[in-house]
């Protein structure tokens, strides 16, 4: 029996929380499982390191930034291993390069290429609990890389796949995956299980539990995993291939949305060029609306981006105005994207009609609506997002629910 | 032209100090020198990490402690490299394992076994300024080790030797090596140069500028180096093989001394056993006095230890009382060791007589006196140590000096 565990930054933030995590590990080890435990940096460590980089350099070198940031996990992993040793459990911590986590060379956003498990297996063979630094790896040039957002979860999934682990537990400060954000909608329901696709869609749409990159890797490697709380010991949410179909599995709200509108752009090649440019610069857009009103072969394209990166996206589009060929660029800010997710949304019109009726009750007239295979999203004013999320959760999951 | 530099923790404590260090590096690079720069952890980082280890574990695992502590240099090296990149100078930071610093496996107190310079040379060949983490290396098991006290200086000396550097500059927060501690004796004289042996003796006796281990390695590898200030740009003190002989080169005071007295110990084998026991436990003793008054083949041995480790040494001797066979153990605390160092102390009686006459003027009657090839030490009450250091500095280096 081999268990891969992962503890996030909030689950390791203080000496007391390190002790709590060590307790969970020891409990599992006593049940007879070999343990590989992936850790994030403690609490706000990464943010503090980012601030220190900004103090010395206007544009920190990506390679050096990775060296700096990766020290956060180095600290937390050694503290956890120390704690376990102190409790009488033989434990060893391994950095990315020691744990055989090989990545490409994209500093700050590297992808895992392969995992060489020799060292981890050797240490497990000695009866040791192995603690591995999440979020980091090593490039073919022997340079430290970091995996970007969701990095530690990705490390855990990759190790579970490479080691053929029997279970993979992602410990966090929430109790599992809910039908809506429980802080916003108090009657949100915790799911016992979900499919990868449902979880993927929820992550992509803004649920903060896990990054879609990690979920995507789990799906690709067919690693089932459980999201659970490091504080209550109850069952969390199990994410795997097959789970009972739910018409709607969750309501997700992303409150950091702006809509950009590009007017007077030619159909065909130029519109492609616009999105290629965005892709090349690592900018992800979600809701895309193409206006049907063409004016001499020209039209209008609107799309949503994170409001945080709006200035960067505007500057990019303005710099390439000639190449893309448009007449006007405008932005609308202060928006939120509210989505209903579910693998059983085939009859999406029904869900859409319920959604719109709830919006209507709140006096919201969504400007943009978009549907995917397993989700329906509406763009609404940000100040309405909390009441709208609550209303949708009640409509689909509360007493007297409509589906 | 290849220069190895080293910046200590106080020279890198803040973003401003990192900028100052970068300025010194750039100046040297512009003069046409290739640069390898070794760094310590910023300011009090190491102390803070030690505290965090103590929060989680009563007895931190030495291996994990090394993983934890080595993150301090990782942070400072990446910040310095970032700063240089930001200033337009291509720079790269390398951790101990990347820089090819191979050590034995004694965690917390490792020794450098060899330096594989391929990676450093490759980066220098690309025209880069290479920043190396001091104080750390890698064992043959691929585990991170730390070098113990004086570690970053040792790294710099080892790299200067392995790379055949043309110069080696140890930047610190003092202006060089003085005849006495300038904070205590305001008329202390800065030396332009010194021999390894003089520096070694001063370090061993308590001068805080450099650890004797680093000086010892410099002597063995015949690496000449300069100790200088990172804040004034003036010449510091050059330490090498041949320097003009000075009768007395410095006054050094170690204010953390206790004397332990072991009574009723047999001569011969048992006394050897006593010191072997101390050596095996890494305890260094300095002044050793054997009483001439034997009582049926038994005698008395007194020796000095750091007062900090007195409880540890007492406990050790008590635990081995049967084996060593003594009748009484006693300790005297609150002492200081004041030493005069100089490679020209051949006629040590003269220096000793001057020392004792200065002590006498201050009403001090030193309980213990010991002489070595190039030093004379007296053990005096700690509360007299500042006035005694001042008096000796004036006697040997001030106006109207006696030698």
PDB file of N, CA, C and O in Angstrom, chain B residues 161-215:
ATOM      1  N   UNK B 161      41.140  28.349  -4.686  1.00  0.00           N
ATOM      2  CA  UNK B 161      42.186  27.341  -4.894  1.00  0.00           C
ATOM      3  C   UNK B 161      41.882  26.502  -6.126  1.00  0.00           C
ATOM      4  O   UNK B 161      42.721  26.323  -7.006  1.00  0.00           O
ATOM      5  N   UNK B 162      40.631  25.991  -6.219  1.00  0.00           N
ATOM      6  CA  UNK B 162      40.281  25.070  -7.299  1.00  0.00           C
ATOM      7  C   UNK B 162      40.316  25.760  -8.659  1.00  0.00           C
ATOM      8  O   UNK B 162      40.644  25.149  -9.671  1.00  0.00           O
ATOM      9  N   UNK B 163      39.956  27.056  -8.687  1.00  0.00           N
ATOM     10  CA  UNK B 163      39.906  27.780  -9.956  1.00  0.00           C
ATOM     11  C   UNK B 163      41.239  28.467 -10.266  1.00  0.00           C
ATOM     12  O   UNK B 163      41.402  29.050 -11.333  1.00  0.00           O
ATOM     13  N   UNK B 164      42.187  28.427  -9.337  1.00  0.00           N
ATOM     14  CA  UNK B 164      43.441  29.149  -9.516  1.00  0.00           C
ATOM     15  C   UNK B 164      43.200  30.643  -9.688  1.00  0.00           C
ATOM     16  O   UNK B 164      43.740  31.285 -10.589  1.00  0.00           O
ATOM     17  N   UNK B 165      42.374  31.204  -8.806  1.00  0.00           N
ATOM     18  CA  UNK B 165      41.996  32.619  -8.915  1.00  0.00           C
ATOM     19  C   UNK B 165      43.204  33.532  -8.711  1.00  0.00           C
ATOM     20  O   UNK B 165      44.144  33.179  -8.006  1.00  0.00           O
ATOM     21  N   UNK B 166      43.163  34.679  -9.350  1.00  0.00           N
ATOM     22  CA  UNK B 166      44.249  35.641  -9.197  1.00  0.00           C
ATOM     23  C   UNK B 166      44.113  36.437  -7.917  1.00  0.00           C
ATOM     24  O   UNK B 166      45.093  36.930  -7.370  1.00  0.00           O
ATOM     25  N   UNK B 167      42.866  36.627  -7.469  1.00  0.00           N
ATOM     26  CA  UNK B 167      42.706  37.271  -6.163  1.00  0.00           C
ATOM     27  C   UNK B 167      41.450  36.754  -5.480  1.00  0.00           C
ATOM     28  O   UNK B 167      40.545  36.230  -6.137  1.00  0.00           O
ATOM     29  N   UNK B 168      41.433  36.918  -4.183  1.00  0.00           N
ATOM     30  CA  UNK B 168      40.314  36.445  -3.372  1.00  0.00           C
ATOM     31  C   UNK B 168      40.024  37.521  -2.329  1.00  0.00           C
ATOM     32  O   UNK B 168      40.885  37.841  -1.513  1.00  0.00           O
ATOM     33  N   UNK B 169      38.838  38.122  -2.426  1.00  0.00           N
ATOM     34  CA  UNK B 169      38.502  39.236  -1.526  1.00  0.00           C
ATOM     35  C   UNK B 169      37.351  38.842  -0.625  1.00  0.00           C
ATOM     36  O   UNK B 169      36.275  38.498  -1.104  1.00  0.00           O
ATOM     37  N   UNK B 170      37.572  38.898   0.672  1.00  0.00           N
ATOM     38  CA  UNK B 170      36.544  38.580   1.656  1.00  0.00           C
ATOM     39  C   UNK B 170      35.972  39.907   2.146  1.00  0.00           C
ATOM     40  O   UNK B 170      36.609  40.629   2.917  1.00  0.00           O
ATOM     41  N   UNK B 171      34.745  40.244   1.673  1.00  0.00           N
ATOM     42  CA  UNK B 171      34.130  41.507   2.084  1.00  0.00           C
ATOM     43  C   UNK B 171      33.344  41.306   3.367  1.00  0.00           C
ATOM     44  O   UNK B 171      32.623  40.319   3.507  1.00  0.00           O
ATOM     45  N   UNK B 172      33.503  42.243   4.270  1.00  0.00           N
ATOM     46  CA  UNK B 172      32.854  42.100   5.564  1.00  0.00           C
ATOM     47  C   UNK B 172      32.474  43.485   6.074  1.00  0.00           C
ATOM     48  O   UNK B 172      32.556  44.460   5.337  1.00  0.00           O
ATOM     49  N   UNK B 173      31.987  43.572   7.316  1.00  0.00           N
ATOM     50  CA  UNK B 173      31.586  44.884   7.816  1.00  0.00           C
ATOM     51  C   UNK B 173      32.685  45.545   8.629  1.00  0.00           C
ATOM     52  O   UNK B 173      32.454  46.562   9.273  1.00  0.00           O
ATOM     53  N   UNK B 174      33.913  44.969   8.633  1.00  0.00           N
ATOM     54  CA  UNK B 174      35.054  45.666   9.234  1.00  0.00           C
ATOM     55  C   UNK B 174      36.028  46.030   8.113  1.00  0.00           C
ATOM     56  O   UNK B 174      35.933  45.503   7.009  1.00  0.00           O
ATOM     57  N   UNK B 175      36.966  46.922   8.408  1.00  0.00           N
ATOM     58  CA  UNK B 175      37.828  47.428   7.346  1.00  0.00           C
ATOM     59  C   UNK B 175      39.052  46.567   7.098  1.00  0.00           C
ATOM     60  O   UNK B 175      39.843  46.847   6.204  1.00  0.00           O
ATOM     61  N   UNK B 176      39.243  45.556   7.938  1.00  0.00           N
ATOM     62  CA  UNK B 176      40.411  44.706   7.792  1.00  0.00           C
ATOM     63  C   UNK B 176      40.706  44.082   9.137  1.00  0.00           C
ATOM     64  O   UNK B 176      39.830  44.022   9.998  1.00  0.00           O
ATOM     65  N   UNK B 177      41.947  43.620   9.313  1.00  0.00           N
ATOM     66  CA  UNK B 177      42.331  42.997  10.583  1.00  0.00           C
ATOM     67  C   UNK B 177      43.100  44.020  11.404  1.00  0.00           C
ATOM     68  O   UNK B 177      44.045  44.642  10.913  1.00  0.00           O
ATOM     69  N   UNK B 178      42.675  44.219  12.641  1.00  0.00           N
ATOM     70  CA  UNK B 178      43.234  45.246  13.507  1.00  0.00           C
ATOM     71  C   UNK B 178      44.111  44.641  14.595  1.00  0.00           C
ATOM     72  O   UNK B 178      44.004  43.458  14.916  1.00  0.00           O
ATOM     73  N   UNK B 179      44.913  45.499  15.180  1.00  0.00           N
ATOM     74  CA  UNK B 179      45.784  45.066  16.285  1.00  0.00           C
ATOM     75  C   UNK B 179      44.957  44.664  17.499  1.00  0.00           C
ATOM     76  O   UNK B 179      45.414  43.899  18.344  1.00  0.00           O
ATOM     77  N   UNK B 180      43.756  45.201  17.624  1.00  0.00           N
ATOM     78  CA  UNK B 180      42.820  44.812  18.682  1.00  0.00           C
ATOM     79  C   UNK B 180      41.430  45.131  18.163  1.00  0.00           C
ATOM     80  O   UNK B 180      41.289  45.754  17.103  1.00  0.00           O
ATOM     81  N   UNK B 181      40.413  44.737  18.869  1.00  0.00           N
ATOM     82  CA  UNK B 181      39.038  45.040  18.445  1.00  0.00           C
ATOM     83  C   UNK B 181      38.821  46.559  18.475  1.00  0.00           C
ATOM     84  O   UNK B 181      38.856  47.166  19.547  1.00  0.00           O
ATOM     85  N   UNK B 182      38.624  47.194  17.307  1.00  0.00           N
ATOM     86  CA  UNK B 182      38.528  48.667  17.289  1.00  0.00           C
ATOM     87  C   UNK B 182      37.326  49.187  18.078  1.00  0.00           C
ATOM     88  O   UNK B 182      37.318  50.351  18.484  1.00  0.00           O
ATOM     89  N   UNK B 183      36.323  48.339  18.289  1.00  0.00           N
ATOM     90  CA  UNK B 183      35.179  48.791  19.102  1.00  0.00           C
ATOM     91  C   UNK B 183      35.572  48.901  20.572  1.00  0.00           C
ATOM     92  O   UNK B 183      34.975  49.662  21.328  1.00  0.00           O
ATOM     93  N   UNK B 184      36.585  48.128  20.955  1.00  0.00           N
ATOM     94  CA  UNK B 184      37.036  48.145  22.349  1.00  0.00           C
ATOM     95  C   UNK B 184      38.200  49.121  22.516  1.00  0.00           C
ATOM     96  O   UNK B 184      38.213  49.948  23.420  1.00  0.00           O
ATOM     97  N   UNK B 185      39.169  49.018  21.620  1.00  0.00           N
ATOM     98  CA  UNK B 185      40.372  49.859  21.702  1.00  0.00           C
ATOM     99  C   UNK B 185      40.371  50.842  20.534  1.00  0.00           C
ATOM    100  O   UNK B 185      40.738  50.480  19.416  1.00  0.00           O
ATOM    101  N   UNK B 186      39.942  52.081  20.761  1.00  0.00           N
ATOM    102  CA  UNK B 186      39.788  53.033  19.651  1.00  0.00           C
ATOM    103  C   UNK B 186      41.096  53.336  18.932  1.00  0.00           C
ATOM    104  O   UNK B 186      41.061  53.755  17.778  1.00  0.00           O
ATOM    105  N   UNK B 187      42.236  53.129  19.580  1.00  0.00           N
ATOM    106  CA  UNK B 187      43.497  53.398  18.886  1.00  0.00           C
ATOM    107  C   UNK B 187      44.081  52.139  18.243  1.00  0.00           C
ATOM    108  O   UNK B 187      45.270  52.082  17.950  1.00  0.00           O
ATOM    109  N   UNK B 188      43.258  51.135  18.023  1.00  0.00           N
ATOM    110  CA  UNK B 188      43.732  49.919  17.360  1.00  0.00           C
ATOM    111  C   UNK B 188      44.205  50.256  15.942  1.00  0.00           C
ATOM    112  O   UNK B 188      43.664  51.141  15.282  1.00  0.00           O
ATOM    113  N   UNK B 189      45.227  49.527  15.500  1.00  0.00           N
ATOM    114  CA  UNK B 189      45.882  49.806  14.211  1.00  0.00           C
ATOM    115  C   UNK B 189      45.434  48.769  13.177  1.00  0.00           C
ATOM    116  O   UNK B 189      45.409  47.574  13.472  1.00  0.00           O
ATOM    117  N   UNK B 190      45.082  49.210  11.948  1.00  0.00           N
ATOM    118  CA  UNK B 190      44.729  48.251  10.896  1.00  0.00           C
ATOM    119  C   UNK B 190      46.002  47.752  10.232  1.00  0.00           C
ATOM    120  O   UNK B 190      46.860  48.554   9.853  1.00  0.00           O
ATOM    121  N   UNK B 191      46.134  46.451  10.091  1.00  0.00           N
ATOM    122  CA  UNK B 191      47.314  45.894   9.429  1.00  0.00           C
ATOM    123  C   UNK B 191      47.112  45.887   7.919  1.00  0.00           C
ATOM    124  O   UNK B 191      46.022  45.595   7.445  1.00  0.00           O
ATOM    125  N   UNK B 192      48.206  46.168   7.172  1.00  0.00           N
ATOM    126  CA  UNK B 192      48.140  46.055   5.713  1.00  0.00           C
ATOM    127  C   UNK B 192      48.289  44.606   5.269  1.00  0.00           C
ATOM    128  O   UNK B 192      47.688  44.187   4.291  1.00  0.00           O
ATOM    129  N   UNK B 193      49.102  43.859   5.998  1.00  0.00           N
ATOM    130  CA  UNK B 193      49.263  42.450   5.653  1.00  0.00           C
ATOM    131  C   UNK B 193      49.622  41.631   6.882  1.00  0.00           C
ATOM    132  O   UNK B 193      50.063  42.156   7.899  1.00  0.00           O
ATOM    133  N   UNK B 194      49.416  40.346   6.782  1.00  0.00           N
ATOM    134  CA  UNK B 194      49.691  39.406   7.871  1.00  0.00           C
ATOM    135  C   UNK B 194      50.026  38.060   7.259  1.00  0.00           C
ATOM    136  O   UNK B 194      49.656  37.782   6.123  1.00  0.00           O
ATOM    137  N   UNK B 195      50.682  37.203   8.036  1.00  0.00           N
ATOM    138  CA  UNK B 195      50.907  35.828   7.569  1.00  0.00           C
ATOM    139  C   UNK B 195      49.685  34.983   7.946  1.00  0.00           C
ATOM    140  O   UNK B 195      48.907  35.349   8.825  1.00  0.00           O
ATOM    141  N   UNK B 196      49.561  33.841   7.260  1.00  0.00           N
ATOM    142  CA  UNK B 196      48.490  32.895   7.599  1.00  0.00           C
ATOM    143  C   UNK B 196      48.530  32.556   9.083  1.00  0.00           C
ATOM    144  O   UNK B 196      47.516  32.479   9.756  1.00  0.00           O
ATOM    145  N   UNK B 197      49.776  32.292   9.588  1.00  0.00           N
ATOM    146  CA  UNK B 197      49.895  31.822  10.970  1.00  0.00           C
ATOM    147  C   UNK B 197      49.415  32.860  11.968  1.00  0.00           C
ATOM    148  O   UNK B 197      48.749  32.534  12.943  1.00  0.00           O
ATOM    149  N   UNK B 198      49.744  34.114  11.693  1.00  0.00           N
ATOM    150  CA  UNK B 198      49.278  35.168  12.590  1.00  0.00           C
ATOM    151  C   UNK B 198      47.752  35.233  12.582  1.00  0.00           C
ATOM    152  O   UNK B 198      47.099  35.284  13.619  1.00  0.00           O
ATOM    153  N   UNK B 199      47.198  35.200  11.370  1.00  0.00           N
ATOM    154  CA  UNK B 199      45.749  35.280  11.222  1.00  0.00           C
ATOM    155  C   UNK B 199      45.074  34.074  11.869  1.00  0.00           C
ATOM    156  O   UNK B 199      44.037  34.188  12.525  1.00  0.00           O
ATOM    157  N   UNK B 200      45.689  32.914  11.667  1.00  0.00           N
ATOM    158  CA  UNK B 200      45.171  31.664  12.202  1.00  0.00           C
ATOM    159  C   UNK B 200      45.103  31.721  13.723  1.00  0.00           C
ATOM    160  O   UNK B 200      44.087  31.390  14.339  1.00  0.00           O
ATOM    161  N   UNK B 201      46.201  32.185  14.299  1.00  0.00           N
ATOM    162  CA  UNK B 201      46.255  32.245  15.760  1.00  0.00           C
ATOM    163  C   UNK B 201      45.219  33.256  16.273  1.00  0.00           C
ATOM    164  O   UNK B 201      44.507  33.000  17.238  1.00  0.00           O
ATOM    165  N   UNK B 202      45.103  34.392  15.579  1.00  0.00           N
ATOM    166  CA  UNK B 202      44.131  35.395  16.017  1.00  0.00           C
ATOM    167  C   UNK B 202      42.702  34.860  15.921  1.00  0.00           C
ATOM    168  O   UNK B 202      41.889  35.052  16.824  1.00  0.00           O
ATOM    169  N   UNK B 203      42.394  34.153  14.816  1.00  0.00           N
ATOM    170  CA  UNK B 203      41.052  33.591  14.649  1.00  0.00           C
ATOM    171  C   UNK B 203      40.761  32.574  15.737  1.00  0.00           C
ATOM    172  O   UNK B 203      39.710  32.574  16.353  1.00  0.00           O
ATOM    173  N   UNK B 204      41.758  31.698  15.973  1.00  0.00           N
ATOM    174  CA  UNK B 204      41.565  30.647  16.966  1.00  0.00           C
ATOM    175  C   UNK B 204      41.326  31.242  18.340  1.00  0.00           C
ATOM    176  O   UNK B 204      40.520  30.761  19.125  1.00  0.00           O
ATOM    177  N   UNK B 205      42.019  32.340  18.627  1.00  0.00           N
ATOM    178  CA  UNK B 205      41.933  32.929  19.961  1.00  0.00           C
ATOM    179  C   UNK B 205      40.710  33.814  20.136  1.00  0.00           C
ATOM    180  O   UNK B 205      40.487  34.343  21.199  1.00  0.00           O
ATOM    181  N   UNK B 206      39.933  34.008  19.069  1.00  0.00           N
ATOM    182  CA  UNK B 206      38.669  34.707  19.281  1.00  0.00           C
ATOM    183  C   UNK B 206      38.433  35.960  18.464  1.00  0.00           C
ATOM    184  O   UNK B 206      37.398  36.609  18.622  1.00  0.00           O
ATOM    185  N   UNK B 207      39.371  36.341  17.580  1.00  0.00           N
ATOM    186  CA  UNK B 207      39.092  37.488  16.707  1.00  0.00           C
ATOM    187  C   UNK B 207      37.947  37.056  15.800  1.00  0.00           C
ATOM    188  O   UNK B 207      37.951  35.952  15.254  1.00  0.00           O
ATOM    189  N   UNK B 208      36.936  37.901  15.631  1.00  0.00           N
ATOM    190  CA  UNK B 208      35.706  37.470  14.964  1.00  0.00           C
ATOM    191  C   UNK B 208      35.742  37.628  13.440  1.00  0.00           C
ATOM    192  O   UNK B 208      34.782  37.279  12.765  1.00  0.00           O
ATOM    193  N   UNK B 209      36.838  38.162  12.915  1.00  0.00           N
ATOM    194  CA  UNK B 209      36.877  38.471  11.486  1.00  0.00           C
ATOM    195  C   UNK B 209      36.657  37.232  10.610  1.00  0.00           C
ATOM    196  O   UNK B 209      35.839  37.234   9.697  1.00  0.00           O
ATOM    197  N   UNK B 210      37.413  36.191  10.878  1.00  0.00           N
ATOM    198  CA  UNK B 210      37.269  34.952  10.094  1.00  0.00           C
ATOM    199  C   UNK B 210      37.429  33.750  11.002  1.00  0.00           C
ATOM    200  O   UNK B 210      38.081  33.832  12.034  1.00  0.00           O
ATOM    201  N   UNK B 211      36.862  32.629  10.553  1.00  0.00           N
ATOM    202  CA  UNK B 211      36.998  31.408  11.338  1.00  0.00           C
ATOM    203  C   UNK B 211      38.331  30.747  11.009  1.00  0.00           C
ATOM    204  O   UNK B 211      38.772  30.791   9.863  1.00  0.00           O
ATOM    205  N   UNK B 212      38.968  30.146  12.022  1.00  0.00           N
ATOM    206  CA  UNK B 212      40.294  29.562  11.779  1.00  0.00           C
ATOM    207  C   UNK B 212      40.278  28.450  10.727  1.00  0.00           C
ATOM    208  O   UNK B 212      41.256  28.241  10.026  1.00  0.00           O
ATOM    209  N   UNK B 213      39.114  27.798  10.579  1.00  0.00           N
ATOM    210  CA  UNK B 213      39.026  26.731   9.595  1.00  0.00           C
ATOM    211  C   UNK B 213      39.263  27.246   8.172  1.00  0.00           C
ATOM    212  O   UNK B 213      39.923  26.594   7.361  1.00  0.00           O
ATOM    213  N   UNK B 214      38.715  28.426   7.880  1.00  0.00           N
ATOM    214  CA  UNK B 214      38.894  29.003   6.550  1.00  0.00           C
ATOM    215  C   UNK B 214      40.338  29.448   6.350  1.00  0.00           C
ATOM    216  O   UNK B 214      40.917  29.260   5.270  1.00  0.00           O
ATOM    217  N   UNK B 215      40.913  30.042   7.394  1.00  0.00           N
ATOM    218  CA  UNK B 215      42.297  30.511   7.295  1.00  0.00           C
ATOM    219  C   UNK B 215      43.220  29.314   7.095  1.00  0.00           C
ATOM    220  O   UNK B 215      44.153  29.342   6.276  1.00  0.00           O
TER     221      UNK B 215
END
